[in-house]
Coordinates of C-alpha atoms and ligand atoms in Angstrom, one line a residue:
M1 CA 0.0 0.0 0.0
T2 CA 1.3 3.4 -0.9
T3 CA 0.0 6.9 -0.2
A4 CA -0.7 9.5 -2.9
C5 CA 2.9 10.6 -2.4
G6 CA 4.1 7.1 -3.2
T7 CA 5.4 6.4 0.3
P8 CA 4.3 3.5 2.4
A9 CA 1.5 4.4 4.8
T10 CA 3.5 3.6 7.9
Y11 CA 4.7 6.3 10.2
D12 CA 8.0 6.4 12.1
L13 CA 8.3 8.3 15.3
V14 CA 10.3 11.1 13.8
A15 CA 7.5 11.8 11.2
L16 CA 4.8 11.5 13.9
R17 CA 6.7 13.9 16.2
A18 CA 7.2 16.4 13.4
I19 CA 3.4 16.7 13.3
Y20 CA 2.7 16.5 17.0
D21 CA 5.4 19.0 18.0
L22 CA 4.3 21.7 15.5
P23 CA 3.6 25.1 17.1
L24 CA 0.0 24.8 18.4
P25 CA -1.5 27.3 15.9
E26 CA 0.2 25.5 13.0
L27 CA -0.9 22.1 14.3
I28 CA -4.5 23.3 14.7
F29 CA -4.5 25.0 11.3
R30 CA -3.4 21.8 9.6
A31 CA -5.9 19.7 11.6
Q32 CA -8.6 22.2 10.5
Q33 CA -7.5 21.8 6.9
A34 CA -7.7 18.0 7.1
Q35 CA -11.1 18.2 8.8
R36 CA -12.6 20.7 6.3
A37 CA -11.5 18.6 3.4
H38 CA -13.7 15.7 4.5
H39 CA -16.2 16.9 7.1
D40 CA -18.7 19.6 7.9
P41 CA -16.6 21.5 10.6
A42 CA -19.7 22.5 12.5
A43 CA -21.3 19.0 12.7
V44 CA -20.8 16.7 15.7
Q45 CA -21.9 13.0 15.6
L46 CA -23.8 12.2 18.8
C47 CA -23.4 8.6 19.9
T48 CA -25.0 6.7 22.8
L49 CA -23.5 3.9 24.8
Q50 CA -25.3 1.1 26.5
S51 CA -23.6 -1.5 28.7
I52 CA -25.5 -4.6 27.8
K53 CA -23.5 -6.9 30.1
T54 CA -21.7 -5.3 33.0
G55 CA -18.7 -6.4 35.1
R56 CA -17.0 -9.7 36.0
C57 CA -14.8 -9.5 32.9
P58 CA -12.0 -12.1 32.9
E59 CA -9.5 -9.7 31.3
N60 CA -7.2 -7.7 33.5
C61 CA -7.2 -4.3 31.7
A62 CA -5.6 -2.1 34.4
Y63 CA -7.9 0.9 33.6
C64 CA -11.2 -1.0 33.6
P65 CA -13.7 -0.9 36.4
Q66 CA -15.4 -4.0 34.9
S67 CA -12.4 -6.3 35.2
A68 CA -12.9 -9.2 37.7
H69 CA -9.3 -8.7 38.7
H70 CA -10.0 -5.4 40.4
D71 CA -12.2 -4.7 43.4
T72 CA -14.1 -1.6 42.3
G73 CA -17.4 -2.3 44.0
L74 CA -19.1 -2.3 40.6
E75 CA -22.4 -4.2 40.6
A76 CA -22.3 -6.8 37.9
E77 CA -25.2 -7.3 35.6
Q78 CA -26.2 -10.2 33.4
L79 CA -26.8 -9.7 29.7
M80 CA -29.8 -7.4 29.1
D81 CA -32.8 -8.8 27.3
S82 CA -32.9 -7.8 23.7
A83 CA -36.3 -6.0 24.2
D84 CA -34.8 -3.8 26.9
I85 CA -31.8 -3.0 24.7
I86 CA -34.1 -2.0 21.9
A87 CA -36.2 0.2 24.2
S88 CA -33.1 1.9 25.4
A89 CA -32.0 2.5 21.8
R90 CA -35.4 4.1 21.1
R91 CA -35.0 6.5 24.0
A92 CA -31.5 7.4 22.7
Q93 CA -32.9 8.1 19.3
Q94 CA -35.5 10.3 20.7
G95 CA -32.7 12.1 22.5
G96 CA -31.0 12.9 19.2
A97 CA -28.4 10.0 19.0
A98 CA -27.4 8.9 15.5
R99 CA -25.4 5.9 16.7
F100 CA -26.1 3.3 19.4
C101 CA -23.2 1.4 20.7
M102 CA -23.6 -1.7 22.8
G103 CA -20.8 -2.8 25.1
A104 CA -20.3 -6.1 26.8
A105 CA -17.7 -6.9 29.4
W106 CA -16.6 -10.0 27.6
R107 CA -13.1 -11.2 26.7
E108 CA -14.5 -12.6 23.5
V109 CA -17.8 -13.6 21.9
R110 CA -18.9 -17.2 22.4
D111 CA -21.5 -18.8 20.2
G112 CA -24.7 -19.7 21.9
P113 CA -27.9 -18.2 23.3
Q114 CA -26.2 -15.1 24.6
F115 CA -24.7 -14.1 21.3
D116 CA -28.0 -15.0 19.5
S117 CA -29.8 -12.6 21.9
V118 CA -27.3 -9.9 21.1
L119 CA -27.9 -10.5 17.4
D120 CA -31.7 -10.1 18.0
A121 CA -30.9 -6.7 19.7
V122 CA -28.8 -5.7 16.8
R123 CA -31.6 -6.5 14.4
G124 CA -34.1 -4.5 16.5
V125 CA -31.9 -1.4 16.9
S126 CA -30.9 -1.4 13.3
A127 CA -34.7 -1.6 12.4
L128 CA -35.1 1.7 14.2
G129 CA -32.9 3.3 11.7
L130 CA -30.0 3.9 14.1
E131 CA -26.4 3.2 13.2
V132 CA -25.5 0.1 15.3
C133 CA -22.1 -0.3 16.9
C134 CA -21.0 -3.2 19.1
T135 CA -18.0 -3.7 21.3
L136 CA -18.0 -7.3 22.6
G137 CA -14.3 -8.2 22.8
M138 CA -12.6 -10.6 20.5
L139 CA -14.5 -12.1 17.5
N140 CA -13.9 -14.9 15.0
A141 CA -14.6 -14.4 11.3
A142 CA -18.0 -16.2 11.4
Q143 CA -19.2 -14.1 14.4
A144 CA -18.1 -10.9 12.6
T145 CA -20.2 -11.9 9.6
R146 CA -23.2 -12.7 11.7
L147 CA -23.1 -9.3 13.3
K148 CA -22.8 -7.6 9.9
T149 CA -25.8 -9.7 8.6
A150 CA -27.9 -8.7 11.6
G151 CA -27.4 -5.0 10.8
C152 CA -24.4 -4.0 12.9
T153 CA -22.4 -1.4 10.9
V154 CA -19.5 -0.7 13.2
Y155 CA -17.3 -2.7 15.6
N156 CA -15.4 -1.0 18.4
H157 CA -12.1 -2.6 19.4
N158 CA -9.4 -0.3 20.8
L159 CA -5.7 -0.7 20.6
D160 CA -5.6 1.5 23.7
T161 CA -1.9 2.3 23.7
S162 CA 1.4 1.5 22.0
R163 CA 2.5 -2.1 21.4
E164 CA 5.4 -1.5 23.8
Y165 CA 3.3 -0.1 26.6
Y166 CA 0.4 -2.7 26.2
P167 CA 1.9 -5.4 28.5
E168 CA 2.1 -2.8 31.3
I169 CA -1.7 -2.4 31.0
I170 CA -3.1 -5.8 30.0
S171 CA -1.5 -9.3 30.2
T172 CA -4.5 -11.5 29.4
R173 CA -4.3 -10.8 25.7
T174 CA -1.8 -9.5 23.2
Y175 CA -1.6 -6.6 20.9
D176 CA -1.6 -8.9 17.9
E177 CA -4.9 -10.5 19.0
R178 CA -6.4 -7.1 19.0
L179 CA -5.1 -6.4 15.5
E180 CA -6.4 -9.9 14.3
T181 CA -9.9 -9.1 15.5
L182 CA -9.7 -5.7 13.7
G183 CA -8.7 -7.6 10.5
R184 CA -11.8 -10.0 10.9
V185 CA -14.1 -7.0 11.5
R186 CA -12.9 -5.3 8.3
A187 CA -13.0 -8.6 6.3
A188 CA -16.7 -9.0 7.3
G189 CA -17.5 -5.6 5.9
L190 CA -18.0 -3.9 9.3
Q191 CA -16.6 -0.4 9.8
V192 CA -13.7 -0.3 12.2
C193 CA -13.8 1.9 15.3
S194 CA -10.5 1.8 17.1
G195 CA -8.6 4.2 19.4
G196 CA -7.2 4.4 22.8
I197 CA -6.8 5.9 26.3
L198 CA -4.5 8.7 27.3
G199 CA -3.3 9.2 30.9
M200 CA -2.4 5.6 31.9
G201 CA 1.2 6.6 32.6
E202 CA 2.3 6.2 28.9
S203 CA 4.7 8.6 27.2
V204 CA 3.9 11.0 24.4
N205 CA 5.8 8.6 22.2
D206 CA 3.6 5.7 23.2
R207 CA 0.5 7.8 22.2
L208 CA 2.1 8.6 18.9
K209 CA 3.0 5.0 18.2
M210 CA -0.6 4.1 18.9
L211 CA -1.7 6.7 16.4
G212 CA 0.9 5.3 13.9
E213 CA -0.5 1.8 14.3
L214 CA -4.1 3.0 13.7
A215 CA -3.0 5.1 10.7
A216 CA -1.2 2.1 9.3
L217 CA -4.4 0.2 9.0
D218 CA -5.5 0.1 5.4
P219 CA -8.0 1.7 5.0
H220 CA -7.9 3.8 8.1
P221 CA -10.3 3.2 10.9
D222 CA -13.7 4.8 10.2
S223 CA -13.7 6.2 13.7
V224 CA -11.1 6.8 16.3
P225 CA -12.2 7.2 19.9
I226 CA -9.7 9.1 22.1
N227 CA -10.5 8.5 25.8
A228 CA -8.9 10.3 28.7
L229 CA -8.5 7.7 31.5
V230 CA -11.4 7.8 34.0
P231 CA -9.5 6.8 37.2
V232 CA -11.6 4.4 39.1
A233 CA -10.9 3.5 42.7
G234 CA -9.8 -0.1 43.1
T235 CA -8.1 -0.3 39.6
P236 CA -4.3 -0.2 39.5
L237 CA -4.5 3.1 37.6
A238 CA -6.7 4.9 40.2
E239 CA -3.9 7.3 41.2
R240 CA -2.5 8.1 37.8
T241 CA -1.7 11.8 37.0
P242 CA -4.3 13.2 34.6
V243 CA -3.2 13.8 31.1
D244 CA -2.0 17.4 30.3
P245 CA -4.9 19.1 28.5
I246 CA -2.7 20.6 25.8
E247 CA -1.1 17.2 25.2
F248 CA -4.6 15.8 24.8
V249 CA -5.5 18.5 22.2
R250 CA -2.2 17.7 20.3
V251 CA -3.1 14.0 20.2
I252 CA -6.6 14.9 18.8
A253 CA -5.1 17.2 16.1
T254 CA -2.5 14.6 15.2
A255 CA -5.1 11.9 14.9
R256 CA -7.2 14.2 12.6
I257 CA -4.2 14.9 10.4
L258 CA -3.1 11.3 10.1
M259 CA -6.7 10.0 9.5
P260 CA -8.5 12.8 7.9
R261 CA -11.6 11.0 7.0
A262 CA -12.2 9.3 10.3
M263 CA -14.7 10.4 12.9
V264 CA -12.4 11.4 15.8
R265 CA -14.5 10.8 19.0
L266 CA -13.9 12.7 22.2
S267 CA -14.8 9.8 24.4
A268 CA -14.3 9.0 28.1
G269 CA -13.1 11.6 30.5
R270 CA -15.2 14.6 29.4
T271 CA -16.7 15.2 32.9
E272 CA -13.2 16.4 34.0
M273 CA -12.8 18.6 30.9
S274 CA -13.7 22.3 30.9
D275 CA -15.9 23.7 28.2
E276 CA -12.9 25.5 26.9
L277 CA -10.8 22.3 26.6
Q278 CA -13.6 20.6 24.8
A279 CA -13.9 23.6 22.4
L280 CA -10.2 23.3 21.7
C281 CA -10.7 19.6 21.0
Y282 CA -13.4 20.5 18.4
L283 CA -11.0 23.0 16.9
A284 CA -8.4 20.3 16.7
G285 CA -10.7 18.0 14.7
A286 CA -12.8 16.1 17.2
N287 CA -16.2 15.6 15.6
S288 CA -18.0 13.0 17.7
I289 CA -19.0 12.5 21.3
F290 CA -20.9 10.1 23.5
L291 CA -24.1 11.7 24.7
G292 CA -25.9 10.7 27.9
E293 CA -25.2 10.8 31.6
K294 CA -23.4 7.5 31.7
L295 CA -20.7 5.9 29.5
L296 CA -20.6 2.2 30.2
T297 CA -20.2 2.4 34.0
T298 CA -18.7 5.8 34.7
P299 CA -20.3 9.3 34.5
N300 CA -20.5 11.4 31.4
P301 CA -21.7 15.1 31.2
E302 CA -25.4 15.8 31.4
R303 CA -27.0 15.8 28.0
S304 CA -28.4 19.3 28.5
D305 CA -24.9 20.6 29.3
D306 CA -23.5 19.1 26.1
M307 CA -26.3 20.5 24.0
K308 CA -25.7 24.0 25.7
L309 CA -22.0 23.8 24.9
L310 CA -22.7 22.7 21.3
A311 CA -25.1 25.7 20.9
R312 CA -22.6 28.1 22.4
L313 CA -20.0 26.9 19.9
G314 CA -22.4 27.1 17.0
L315 CA -22.1 23.4 16.4
H316 CA -25.0 21.1 15.4
P317 CA -25.6 17.4 15.5
L318 CA -24.5 15.4 12.5
V319 CA -27.5 14.2 10.5
G320 CA -27.2 11.1 8.4
S321 CA -24.3 8.8 8.3
P322 CA -20.7 10.1 8.0
M323 CA -20.5 8.8 4.4
E324 CA -23.6 10.8 3.4
R325 CA -22.2 14.0 4.7
A326 CA -18.7 13.8 3.3
V327 CA -17.8 17.1 1.5
P328 CA -18.3 16.5 -2.3
G329 CA -15.2 16.5 -4.3
A330 CA -12.9 16.7 -1.3
I331 CA -12.2 13.0 -0.9
A332 CA -8.4 12.4 -0.9
G333 CA -6.6 9.1 -1.0
H334 CA -5.4 7.1 1.9
G335 CA -2.7 9.1 3.6
E336 CA -2.7 11.9 1.1
N337 CA -3.3 14.6 3.7
V338 CA -0.2 13.5 5.6
C339 CA 1.8 14.6 2.6
T340 CA -0.2 17.6 1.4
V341 CA -1.7 19.0 4.6
A342 CA 0.8 18.1 7.2
G343 CA 3.7 18.8 4.9
V344 CA 5.5 15.7 6.3
S345 CA 6.4 12.7 4.2
A346 CA 5.8 9.7 6.5
Ligands
LIG401 N1 -14.7 -5.7 26.5 C1 -14.6 -5.1 25.3 C2 -13.2 -4.6 24.9 O1 -12.4 -4.5 25.8 O2 -13.0 -4.4 23.7 C3 -15.6 -3.9 25.1 C4 -15.8 -2.9 26.3 S1 -14.4 -2.0 26.8 C5 -15.0 -1.3 28.3 C6 -14.2 -0.7 25.7 C7 -13.2 0.4 25.9 O3 -13.5 1.2 27.0 C8 -11.8 -0.1 26.2 O4 -11.1 -0.5 25.1 C9 -11.2 1.2 26.8 O5 -10.6 1.9 25.7 C10 -12.4 2.0 27.3 N2 -12.3 2.1 28.8 C11 -12.6 1.2 29.7 N3 -12.4 1.7 30.9 C12 -12.0 3.0 30.8 C13 -11.6 4.0 31.7 N4 -11.6 3.8 33.0 N5 -11.2 5.2 31.2 C14 -11.2 5.4 29.8 N6 -11.6 4.5 28.9 C15 -11.9 3.3 29.4
LIG402 C1 -14.5 3.8 23.7 O1 -13.3 4.0 23.2 N1 -14.9 4.4 24.8 C2 -16.2 4.0 25.2 C3 -16.6 3.0 24.0 N2 -15.4 2.9 23.3 C4 -17.1 1.7 24.3 C5 -16.2 3.3 26.5 C6 -15.7 4.2 27.6 C7 -15.8 3.5 28.9 C8 -15.3 4.3 30.0 C9 -15.4 3.5 31.3 C10 -16.8 3.1 31.7 O2 -17.7 3.9 31.6 O3 -16.9 1.9 32.2
LIG403 FE1 -13.1 -6.6 29.9 FE2 -13.1 -4.8 28.0 FE3 -12.9 -4.0 30.5 FE4 -10.8 -5.2 29.4 S1 -11.7 -3.2 28.8 S2 -11.7 -5.6 31.4 S3 -11.9 -6.6 28.0 S4 -14.6 -5.0 29.6

């Protein structure tokens, strides 16, 4: 695979740092150029999350309140009935959500009545006309295809951090297993949603290497959630120093420049962000958020506060799917913006 500039679509650290370390006004300008080439800069995609199976997860992700390895006091819940999931999706739609994402605290999907019930929920939510996203852990090829056939459009599966830092955070699965699931998701015709978490003690270089891994996927992920760690008491990361806000903005801008067509989602951690920081994130190219007072298990800003902020900034909810709203005639090839917008040959 080559970019429009004829160079491979892989990014070494020097190239990534050349973008990330730009003077902030220059970085934001280039991120804005990338965003305007592919998106309505005033439109924000509103997504809703529903935890359909909560807690007691066998994985040991150090950040996660749902891991059975940490004592976080979280009340575990069995898989929700499909009718209840569909009712929750209907409420989300009435509240303005365009995408409904169902999350399960599973290491991997297992065939059987539980997966069949999730497929029923996917069919029901998709019949409402919502874009359906699932995040259920690792998948095999047949399971990915069944999800797609049921009406799921997007699968979320995060790389979370760099390959080097990954073992510090999770030891019950490997980085390559993560990439293999992403490959199966793509092969089944599902859109890929993959991003990570900042503030887990990783270095700036780890964050950039993670973005480099995501941007090396061909094609790029369709959406890239950037989470700020929500420190949860009882997890090994409860006391981590919060990510520096300007560093957070730089990561958003770099993601936007590297993956210009992706939806860049300002995900977990917004309750600790000021309105001004969120505004900077929108300027840096973020164009999607989760709406609703709860993420999976942790708090999210009040819906009314988010709507107020969007109104103050003159932003409006994205209507229709991202593909429908792409700016006509502005579609560039994979990686082209890295050459033409960032001015950096990667
Ligand atoms: N079990 C599935 C998996 O790991 O892919 C799906 C659910 S998992 C909770 C989805 C994502 O939530 C994780 O990959 C991680 O990026 C994010 N996440 C979990 N706990 C978080 C926290 N405390 N702060 C920020 N993001 C978190
Ligand atoms: C993602 O990257 N962030 C969302 C979504 N994908 C599934 C999840 C955030 C979870 C934050 C911790 C919690 O609420 O449990
Ligand atoms: Fe389980 Fe996902 Fe949480 Fe890891 S992030 S413990 S896999 S729910």
